[in-house]
Amino acid sequence: MKIAFIQTGGTIDKDYPKATGGYAFEIAEPAVKRILQRVNLNFDWEIVSILRKDSQDITEEDRQKIRDACERAEADKIIVTHGTDTMIETARELCSIKDKVIVLTGAMKPEKFIDSDASFNLGVAVGAINVLRQGVYIAMNGRIYPWDKAKRNSRTGQFVDK
Amino acid sequence: MKIAFIQTGGTIDKDYPKATGGYAFEIAEPAVKRILQRVNLNFDWEIVSILRKDSQDITEEDRQKIRDACERAEADKIIVTHGTDTMIETARELCSIKDKVIVLTGAMKPEKFIDSDASFNLGVAVGAINVLRQGVYIAMNGRIYPWDKAKRNSRTGQFVDK
Amino acid sequence: MKIAFIQTGGTIDKDYPKATGGYAFEIAEPAVKRILQRVNLNFDWEIVSILRKDSQDITEEDRQKIRDACERAEADKIIVTHGTDTMIETARELCSIKDKVIVLTGAMKPEKFIDSDASFNLGVAVGAINVLRQGVYIAMNGRIYPWDKAKRNSRTGQFVDK
Amino acid sequence: MKIAFIQTGGTIDKDYPKATGGYAFEIAEPAVKRILQRVNLNFDWEIVSILRKDSQDITEEDRQKIRDACERAEADKIIVTHGTDTMIETARELCSIKDKVIVLTGAMKPEKFIDSDASFNLGVAVGAINVLRQGVYIAMNGRIYPWDKAKRNSRTGQFVDK
């Protein structure tokens, strides 16, 4: 088994800015790298960094880059880490890719936080991709949704059945 | 979707002893509880504590208790947290349970450790159980194994294909 | 020994916002509370929350409130947690308080981050206040500075000898 | 300012064993190294590893080694990390060293634990050593004790006034 992890940015990768002052986060190194180092994995993997953007800032051109990266990946199992705000839009862009299983995941709190959901969520994506055969899925809130069966509750931020 | 989480003990639940002195760990509250609190889950769940044992100390009588708990659980999706040393033996005991999907998982480092694999591993079990239909599986080292297709490398502690 | 801990805000207390979307932090519950819970302390203490502001937003009126809180505190040992940007300005406002020892501290990374300096920095303040007799001090970067002997390197954010 | 940190072992440095099976901890790399990396320190320091022992196992010969390391250290500010069970005995051995200030500290939970007191305790030692001039001190439970003014409550593990 081989999994390609594709970084696009989003909350999962947010870190405290190195520069002094200011209120904002920076999107930094892929959190996936730190999470996977804590696990003695028995599969091959690679991490490809495509974007470091808040998902509200992802453009159609960016989505094309993500699609290209999925198509180019040797692995037929792909996990895309992504901001939650436009995760479904990116999933739609990817849904016509054939012969691969693609799972999008992310986090409600950055992986750098003590009380982050990032490690668990990435685990959910990896667990599902072991079993799933083909298609595009969302792994959030402990659930696996076919991409077109999920919507987001904009008040709670939770992904729910459509 | 509803998942029953069954605690049996093992490394995942080890904590530093409250008493002074001594070298040993204590098996404490289910780590599952702390992990799930960090995630805004969109499914129902319950945690049932059956044992708090190192898995080398689990007896046949204990395995029968675990089996009873799986059979009694209302949920047809069950995740058993377990020490890694005899995880496969317990899986064998559970394999004749009908109409349920049971995933056993655990950790190489206690959940209380900064660099634990517990959150990720539990996520792997939850991701897989979203998709799997029936049977008994091991979720360790980022992989989902049908229980009778896994063996453990006793030197590295890693679960591998049989 | 009794220490009064006064919360004014700053990086140490920043948390990820509960609301969806957006780039900014929120200043939340005092980090001091979480840090002290991890230590089996052998002194009395209280936490007083005065402000929850980025220190760049602290006004002269706010500084007067901090001063009032220090004067009102029963304890003669006071630790003020504060944003680093204007920590020295607040120290100047407090320097005429008699018969108390006041130590200002804060953090370069929020206490909620895995790699935060908050616990260590608060420890530095507590260790020094055990020994110091009177005056206003800055506890940052592992050093104790009398407030008028420190300046801040605006490029690195580090407090250094004036 | 320069501080020499001397590792002797104890709970602060306990890690989960790499080998499979077993109930016991291992005493590993000095926790001080990991803690100091999270802080942007403005002083010079070195870490010297002398022992990796539970303090109940420290012999008189071991204490002589610790004493030699303190005397040999170029720095006149020395922090010894040590198991709590015999911290006072080692302090007694060091108390005749002239012209140096030596602070012993440790932890009730290993630094590797999420809820460890290690970072805070080390901070307490560093804060006090900024201010103290000479002598041997214990930094535990948020307090600085001259070594001969502290005793340990064997039931709670807390250091208290003698």
XYZ file of C-alpha atoms in Angstrom:
648
model
C 0.000 0.000 0.000
C 1.189 3.499 -0.833
C -0.519 6.766 0.074
C 0.275 10.203 -1.371
C -0.506 13.033 1.078
C -1.146 16.377 -0.634
C -0.840 19.597 1.380
C -3.068 22.504 0.350
C -3.089 24.442 3.649
C -6.026 25.116 5.955
C -6.345 25.107 9.725
C -4.506 21.794 10.155
C -1.228 23.442 9.067
C -1.596 26.761 10.897
C 1.265 27.786 13.159
C 1.987 30.807 15.293
C 3.754 33.449 13.219
C 7.507 33.751 13.717
C 7.410 37.524 13.206
C 6.651 39.658 16.252
C 3.274 41.306 16.736
C 0.099 40.703 14.803
C -2.962 38.555 15.338
C -2.779 36.193 12.388
C -1.612 32.613 11.861
C 0.859 31.420 9.272
C 0.331 28.271 7.219
C 3.546 26.314 7.702
C 5.079 22.878 7.143
C 2.624 20.021 6.517
C 1.244 18.738 9.841
C 0.999 15.313 8.198
C 4.771 14.977 8.474
C 4.760 15.468 12.249
C 1.748 13.179 12.757
C 3.169 10.313 10.693
C 6.510 10.490 12.541
C 4.675 9.518 15.729
C 3.356 6.317 14.154
C 5.393 3.285 13.160
C 3.646 2.987 9.775
C 3.552 -0.165 7.722
C 2.913 1.433 4.331
C 4.812 3.624 1.889
C 3.980 7.293 1.637
C 5.045 10.597 0.227
C 4.046 14.155 1.072
C 3.557 16.670 -1.740
C 3.079 20.341 -0.871
C 0.954 22.142 -3.487
C -0.489 25.145 -1.641
C -0.329 26.795 1.780
C -3.625 28.654 1.732
C -6.635 29.220 3.894
C -9.297 27.382 1.919
C -11.390 30.544 1.544
C -8.535 31.894 -0.619
C -8.254 28.857 -2.903
C -8.954 29.845 -6.528
C -10.120 27.762 -9.467
C -6.552 27.818 -10.712
C -5.400 26.422 -7.358
C -7.995 23.655 -7.616
C -6.602 22.751 -11.000
C -3.154 22.426 -9.416
C -4.555 20.115 -6.743
C -6.246 18.042 -9.442
C -3.027 17.849 -11.433
C -1.141 16.683 -8.334
C -3.718 13.931 -7.716
C -3.516 12.767 -11.310
C 0.275 12.866 -11.373
C 0.672 10.924 -8.114
C 1.937 7.389 -8.619
C -0.106 6.165 -5.683
C -3.755 5.310 -6.328
C -4.593 6.220 -2.713
C -4.483 9.974 -2.076
C -5.219 11.989 1.062
C -5.625 15.744 0.549
C -5.325 17.952 3.655
C -7.468 21.035 3.142
C -9.198 23.898 4.934
C -12.758 23.011 5.858
C -14.498 26.062 4.362
C -14.222 24.950 0.719
C -13.363 21.264 1.104
C -16.504 20.189 -0.723
C -15.784 22.528 -3.660
C -12.343 20.973 -4.107
C -13.837 17.475 -3.803
C -16.204 18.326 -6.683
C -13.247 19.329 -8.847
C -11.572 15.978 -8.158
C -14.587 13.709 -8.595
C -14.004 12.903 -12.236
C -10.542 11.423 -11.589
C -10.687 7.734 -12.493
C -9.185 4.699 -10.808
C -8.072 6.448 -7.652
C -9.490 6.830 -4.176
C -9.135 10.350 -2.823
C -9.987 11.325 0.769
C -10.040 14.976 1.859
C -9.483 15.792 5.498
C -8.462 18.692 7.719
C -8.902 19.964 11.243
C -10.970 22.297 13.403
C -7.873 23.164 15.458
C -4.287 23.351 14.148
C -2.139 20.265 14.716
C 0.207 22.450 16.789
C -2.496 22.803 19.480
C -2.508 20.426 22.454
C -6.223 19.797 21.950
C -6.153 19.441 18.154
C -8.308 16.952 16.248
C -5.682 16.701 13.480
C -4.060 13.357 14.383
C -7.422 11.667 14.857
C -8.826 13.073 11.603
C -5.792 12.024 9.584
C -6.160 8.583 11.136
C -9.807 8.456 10.033
C -8.743 9.240 6.465
C -6.001 6.576 6.531
C -8.308 3.960 8.048
C -10.957 4.530 5.397
C -8.511 4.606 2.491
C -7.322 1.142 3.513
C -10.789 -0.158 2.672
C -12.287 2.174 0.056
C -11.823 1.234 -3.590
C -12.552 4.315 -5.732
C -14.117 7.744 -5.535
C -13.781 11.017 -3.648
C -14.620 11.205 0.065
C -14.645 13.664 2.958
C -13.222 12.453 6.322
C -14.361 14.896 9.002
C -16.026 14.694 12.437
C -15.318 10.978 12.673
C -17.331 10.209 9.552
C -16.557 9.187 5.973
C -18.882 10.872 3.468
C -18.952 10.325 -0.293
C -18.188 13.918 -1.344
C -21.652 14.546 -2.782
C -23.452 13.207 0.300
C -21.965 15.790 2.719
C -22.816 19.364 3.469
C -21.407 21.689 6.087
C -23.358 23.217 8.937
C -22.082 26.768 8.632
C -22.968 27.584 12.238
C -21.193 24.658 13.961
C -18.620 23.978 11.245
C -19.550 20.304 11.374
C -19.911 18.158 8.245
C -23.276 16.373 8.178
C -25.330 14.142 5.900
C -26.794 16.014 2.931
C -24.015 5.558 13.066
C -23.220 4.386 16.588
C -19.919 2.984 17.844
C -19.332 1.153 21.135
C -15.771 1.578 22.428
C -14.662 -1.211 24.758
C -11.712 -0.650 27.107
C -9.591 -3.663 28.026
C -6.367 -1.858 29.015
C -2.973 -1.996 27.330
C -0.380 0.661 26.595
C -2.914 3.158 25.217
C -4.379 3.615 28.727
C -1.143 3.643 30.746
C -0.587 6.614 33.031
C 2.111 7.612 35.476
C 1.361 6.152 38.901
C -0.089 8.539 41.467
C 1.787 6.853 44.321
C 5.337 7.979 44.995
C 8.318 5.878 43.983
C 8.355 2.818 41.789
C 9.044 2.217 38.128
C 5.713 0.911 36.891
C 2.753 2.354 34.994
C -0.871 2.214 36.031
C -3.686 1.436 33.627
C -6.128 4.267 34.131
C -9.217 5.909 32.631
C -9.954 5.036 28.974
C -7.810 7.196 26.671
C -10.666 6.994 24.160
C -12.623 9.451 26.294
C -9.924 12.117 26.123
C -9.322 11.590 22.414
C -13.000 11.816 21.457
C -13.437 15.025 23.473
C -11.000 16.741 21.126
C -13.129 15.894 18.089
C -16.520 17.325 17.248
C -17.950 13.916 16.363
C -20.990 13.396 14.199
C -21.947 9.951 15.448
C -23.275 8.422 18.656
C -20.956 6.497 20.912
C -20.556 4.896 24.272
C -17.496 3.746 26.210
C -17.651 0.495 28.160
C -14.785 -0.394 30.497
C -14.366 -4.179 30.837
C -10.743 -4.616 31.929
C -7.691 -2.545 32.811
C -4.961 -5.049 32.103
C -1.687 -5.303 30.283
C -2.612 -7.652 27.465
C -0.003 -10.216 28.555
C -2.114 -10.689 31.687
C -5.452 -11.212 29.905
C -6.862 -14.672 30.682
C -9.314 -16.823 28.772
C -11.953 -15.768 31.276
C -11.155 -12.119 30.507
C -11.510 -12.814 26.781
C -14.928 -14.279 27.449
C -15.899 -11.032 29.207
C -14.736 -9.013 26.212
C -16.743 -11.278 23.939
C -19.827 -10.899 26.115
C -19.466 -7.105 26.026
C -19.266 -7.138 22.213
C -22.341 -9.333 21.963
C -24.291 -7.277 24.481
C -23.486 -3.938 22.835
C -26.456 -2.400 21.053
C -24.174 -0.919 18.426
C -23.174 -3.152 15.521
C -19.894 -1.231 15.190
C -17.439 -1.976 17.994
C -13.903 -0.718 18.615
C -11.919 -2.630 21.244
C -8.841 -0.886 22.679
C -6.327 -3.532 23.700
C -2.681 -4.131 24.492
C -0.722 -5.135 21.414
C 0.917 -8.284 22.793
C -2.181 -10.494 22.631
C -4.449 -8.456 20.354
C -4.600 -11.212 17.763
C -5.554 -13.833 20.391
C -8.505 -11.716 21.495
C -9.495 -11.118 17.861
C -9.645 -14.897 17.372
C -12.014 -15.218 20.324
C -14.317 -12.583 18.765
C -14.291 -13.836 15.185
C -17.399 -15.963 15.436
C -19.624 -13.034 16.460
C -22.189 -12.542 13.724
C -23.598 -9.364 12.184
C -21.132 -6.976 13.778
C -17.963 -5.305 12.683
C -15.283 -5.272 15.379
C -11.989 -3.400 15.080
C -9.216 -3.852 17.653
C -6.694 -1.084 18.114
C -4.172 0.152 20.669
C -0.964 2.149 20.864
C 2.794 1.775 21.010
C 3.014 4.796 23.369
C 0.419 5.750 25.991
C -2.048 8.461 24.979
C -0.696 10.587 27.837
C 2.632 10.943 25.993
C 3.225 13.991 23.781
C 4.460 11.745 20.977
C 1.772 9.059 21.289
C 0.266 7.275 18.298
C -3.026 6.745 20.183
C -5.160 9.491 18.579
C -4.060 8.537 15.087
C -4.631 4.810 15.686
C -8.103 5.351 17.111
C -8.847 7.508 14.073
C -7.729 4.684 11.782
C -10.146 2.313 13.538
C -13.008 4.823 13.288
C -12.307 5.577 9.612
C -12.313 1.898 8.720
C -15.419 1.050 10.730
C -17.325 3.678 8.740
C -16.770 1.547 5.659
C -16.374 -2.060 6.796
C -19.498 -4.230 6.914
C -18.761 -7.306 9.031
C -15.905 -9.213 10.595
C -13.028 -8.725 13.003
C -10.103 -6.476 12.093
C -6.838 -5.152 13.547
C -6.104 -1.419 13.092
C -2.413 -0.862 13.827
C 0.557 0.840 12.151
C -1.742 2.696 9.758
C -3.139 -0.511 8.316
C -6.413 -2.418 8.522
C -5.881 -6.182 8.650
C -8.568 -8.876 8.706
C -7.642 -10.490 12.031
C -6.419 -13.727 10.459
C -4.236 -11.963 7.894
C -2.006 -10.185 10.453
C 0.928 -11.320 12.520
C 3.178 -9.364 14.816
C 6.883 -8.845 14.330
C 8.008 -9.579 17.866
C 11.250 -7.650 17.427
C 9.802 -4.338 16.128
C 6.320 -4.696 17.641
C 4.840 -3.860 14.235
C 1.808 -5.677 12.818
C 2.512 -7.005 9.317
C 0.851 -9.099 6.611
C 0.786 -12.802 7.477
C 3.728 32.398 50.587
C 0.865 33.706 48.487
C 1.027 34.833 44.859
C -1.637 36.811 42.996
C -1.623 36.104 39.251
C -3.125 38.932 37.175
C -4.315 38.205 33.618
C -4.090 41.056 31.094
C -4.067 39.016 27.878
C -1.274 38.684 25.324
C 0.075 35.730 23.384
C 0.196 33.410 26.408
C -3.635 33.348 26.538
C -4.365 33.121 22.804
C -6.595 30.293 21.675
C -8.013 29.201 18.342
C -11.324 30.958 17.715
C -14.468 28.919 18.269
C -16.271 30.619 15.386
C -15.762 29.201 11.903
C -13.565 30.953 9.370
C -11.209 33.850 9.912
C -7.493 34.102 10.542
C -7.353 35.612 14.016
C -6.803 34.297 17.537
C -9.034 34.877 20.515
C -7.709 35.767 23.952
C -9.353 33.234 26.244
C -9.211 31.834 29.776
C -5.995 32.521 31.720
C -3.307 30.006 30.735
C -1.971 30.317 34.268
C -4.897 28.245 35.501
C -4.064 25.310 33.225
C -0.339 25.501 33.986
C -0.773 25.583 37.766
C -3.141 22.598 37.663
C -0.274 20.470 36.364
C 1.887 21.311 39.383
C 1.311 20.183 42.955
C 1.990 23.679 44.356
C 2.970 24.341 47.934
C 1.810 27.967 48.135
C -1.482 29.839 48.084
C -2.557 31.654 44.975
C -5.400 33.429 43.260
C -5.976 34.400 39.631
C -7.522 37.772 38.829
C -8.583 38.518 35.258
C -8.360 42.248 34.464
C -8.045 42.400 30.678
C -7.995 40.057 27.680
C -6.104 42.249 25.219
C -3.239 42.043 22.810
C -0.694 44.252 24.536
C -0.523 46.596 21.527
C -4.137 47.501 22.330
C -3.615 48.247 26.020
C -4.489 51.871 26.801
C -3.378 54.141 29.630
C -6.737 53.531 31.236
C -6.114 49.781 31.047
C -2.701 50.255 32.686
C -4.404 52.107 35.504
C -6.702 49.097 35.985
C -3.702 46.768 36.151
C -2.072 49.078 38.686
C -5.242 49.164 40.774
C -5.409 45.372 40.744
C -1.800 45.111 41.936
C -2.418 47.589 44.735
C -5.674 45.930 45.778
C -4.193 42.412 45.867
C -3.760 41.068 49.371
C -0.645 39.185 48.329
C 2.631 41.100 48.274
C 3.919 38.819 45.501
C 2.260 39.499 42.156
C 2.809 37.929 38.726
C 1.261 39.799 35.795
C 0.851 37.862 32.548
C 1.067 40.296 29.665
C 1.687 40.582 25.932
C 5.342 41.144 25.141
C 4.956 44.198 22.898
C 4.237 46.691 25.683
C 5.346 44.746 28.760
C 7.983 47.325 29.647
C 5.456 50.218 29.396
C 3.167 48.478 31.881
C 6.135 47.756 34.163
C 6.927 51.478 34.202
C 3.360 52.227 35.305
C 3.723 49.772 38.201
C 7.202 50.759 39.403
C 6.064 53.212 42.036
C 4.023 50.601 43.932
C 5.612 50.179 47.353
C 6.224 47.069 49.434
C 5.369 44.553 46.752
C 7.356 42.488 44.318
C 5.786 42.371 40.868
C 7.048 40.146 38.049
C 5.687 40.495 34.508
C 5.877 37.511 32.193
C 4.274 36.203 29.014
C 5.034 33.913 26.101
C 6.285 33.906 22.536
C 3.852 31.039 21.694
C 0.399 30.551 23.222
C 0.189 28.049 26.084
C -2.211 25.993 23.937
C 0.646 25.176 21.527
C 2.597 21.925 22.002
C 5.886 23.837 21.700
C 4.914 26.799 23.900
C 7.337 28.525 26.256
C 4.475 29.509 28.597
C 4.918 26.897 31.366
C 8.652 27.489 31.536
C 8.277 31.285 31.583
C 5.664 31.197 34.325
C 7.999 28.929 36.277
C 10.817 31.472 35.862
C 8.566 34.178 37.301
C 7.520 31.973 40.237
C 11.107 30.898 40.970
C 12.330 34.495 41.038
C 9.429 35.785 43.119
C 10.323 33.236 45.810
C 13.612 35.081 46.267
C 13.059 38.721 45.221
C 12.053 41.166 47.924
C 10.660 44.324 46.266
C 10.431 46.023 42.885
C 9.151 45.395 39.378
C 10.799 42.799 37.150
C 10.478 41.254 33.695
C 10.782 37.442 33.438
C 11.363 36.558 29.793
C 13.816 34.441 27.745
C 15.019 32.674 30.889
C 16.193 35.904 32.491
C 15.023 38.157 35.314
C 15.489 41.847 34.496
C 14.742 44.795 36.780
C 12.137 46.518 34.583
C 14.373 49.501 33.780
C 17.364 47.364 32.828
C 15.589 45.544 29.961
C 14.844 46.518 26.413
C 13.322 44.494 23.627
C 15.029 43.564 20.386
C 12.220 44.405 18.000
C 13.578 42.124 15.295
C 13.915 38.907 17.348
C 11.331 39.745 20.002
C 13.861 38.815 22.683
C 14.293 40.838 25.873
C 17.932 41.840 26.390
C 20.067 43.907 28.769
C 19.611 47.634 28.265
C 24.963 34.498 32.601
C 25.809 30.843 32.059
C 24.029 27.841 33.553
C 25.303 24.255 33.584
C 22.471 21.690 33.631
C 23.490 18.327 35.078
C 21.404 15.220 34.299
C 21.276 12.496 36.947
C 18.013 10.785 35.911
C 14.756 10.610 37.838
C 11.143 10.897 36.771
C 11.727 14.022 34.673
C 13.725 11.969 32.141
C 11.546 8.852 32.048
C 10.359 7.709 28.647
C 8.326 4.793 27.396
C 10.599 1.837 26.690
C 11.451 1.185 23.051
C 11.487 -2.573 23.560
C 8.173 -4.425 23.293
C 6.366 -5.659 26.373
C 7.161 -4.888 29.964
C 5.762 -2.445 32.485
C 8.775 -0.278 33.257
C 10.038 3.117 32.126
C 13.457 3.879 30.688
C 15.518 6.907 31.708
C 16.404 8.532 28.428
C 17.812 11.748 26.932
C 17.819 14.783 29.246
C 14.386 16.433 29.234
C 16.170 19.744 29.803
C 17.278 19.715 26.178
C 13.724 19.497 24.866
C 12.420 22.110 27.298
C 15.128 24.663 26.527
C 14.572 24.273 22.782
C 11.061 25.650 23.228
C 12.376 28.860 24.807
C 14.347 31.588 23.054
C 16.894 31.840 25.886
C 19.088 34.843 26.487
C 21.845 33.080 28.431
C 24.563 30.545 27.708
C 24.126 26.971 28.841
C 25.482 23.471 28.598
C 23.975 20.098 29.477
C 26.162 17.464 31.116
C 24.811 13.919 31.518
C 26.303 12.190 34.570
C 23.780 9.486 35.455
C 20.490 8.067 34.191
C 19.168 6.552 37.399
C 16.053 6.462 39.461
C 17.117 8.420 42.511
C 16.418 5.461 44.818
C 19.290 3.701 43.045
C 21.827 6.514 43.404
C 24.853 5.363 45.445
C 27.389 7.360 47.435
C 29.809 6.847 44.573
C 27.235 8.322 42.193
C 26.834 11.335 44.489
C 30.565 11.863 44.361
C 30.337 11.932 40.553
C 27.590 14.556 40.724
C 29.708 16.590 43.129
C 32.730 16.337 40.826
C 30.630 17.498 37.872
C 29.417 20.533 39.850
C 32.953 21.426 40.876
C 34.344 20.922 37.383
C 31.643 23.026 35.690
C 32.931 26.376 34.442
C 29.588 27.991 35.203
C 28.974 29.164 38.760
C 25.234 28.599 38.311
C 24.303 24.917 38.239
C 20.917 23.199 37.924
C 20.873 19.482 38.767
C 17.872 17.484 37.527
C 17.272 14.606 39.912
C 14.711 12.080 41.079
C 12.667 13.375 43.983
C 13.146 10.431 46.357
C 16.732 11.255 47.346
C 17.052 14.851 46.152
C 17.747 16.129 49.658
C 20.500 13.523 50.230
C 22.300 14.678 47.085
C 21.857 18.323 48.111
C 23.601 17.537 51.397
C 26.568 16.083 49.507
C 26.850 19.298 47.462
C 26.405 21.813 50.261
C 30.081 22.311 50.970
C 30.863 23.485 47.413
C 32.014 27.073 47.611
C 31.303 30.061 45.373
C 28.570 28.406 43.342
C 24.806 28.410 43.442
C 23.303 24.974 42.856
C 19.574 24.331 42.428
C 18.169 20.791 42.329
C 14.891 20.187 40.563
C 12.909 17.349 39.031
C 9.337 16.371 38.218
C 6.384 14.418 39.538
C 5.464 13.372 35.951
C 7.936 12.736 33.128
C 8.485 15.618 30.708
C 7.156 13.357 27.926
C 3.672 13.455 29.498
C 1.146 16.034 28.255
C 0.364 17.015 31.841
C 3.945 17.090 33.135
C 5.212 19.649 35.642
C 8.742 19.423 34.194
C 8.813 22.657 32.115
C 7.363 24.699 34.958
C 9.741 23.220 37.549
C 12.797 23.815 35.386
C 11.577 27.391 34.917
C 11.316 27.813 38.696
C 14.929 26.682 39.061
C 16.108 29.036 36.293
C 14.150 31.995 37.696
C 15.609 31.501 41.159
C 19.175 30.985 39.938
C 18.999 34.381 38.217
C 18.671 35.945 41.653
C 20.356 33.614 44.174
C 24.008 34.226 44.978
C 25.418 31.116 46.661
C 24.324 27.888 48.294
C 22.351 24.743 47.515
C 18.591 24.897 46.982
C 15.637 22.649 46.124
C 13.154 23.932 43.506
C 10.004 21.824 43.768
C 6.238 22.416 44.060
C 6.645 26.068 43.050
C 8.913 26.823 45.992
C 12.612 27.509 46.493
C 13.948 25.899 49.676
C 17.477 26.178 51.069
C 18.354 22.467 50.998
C 18.402 22.116 54.793
C 15.044 23.837 55.238
C 13.047 21.290 53.179
C 11.689 17.884 53.939
C 9.512 15.598 51.866
C 6.023 14.491 52.741
C 6.395 10.814 51.928
C 2.658 10.341 51.492
C 1.984 13.162 49.001
C 5.496 13.391 47.560
C 5.421 17.154 48.111
C 8.407 19.105 49.437
C 7.444 21.221 52.455
C 9.078 23.507 55.024
C 11.098 21.616 57.592
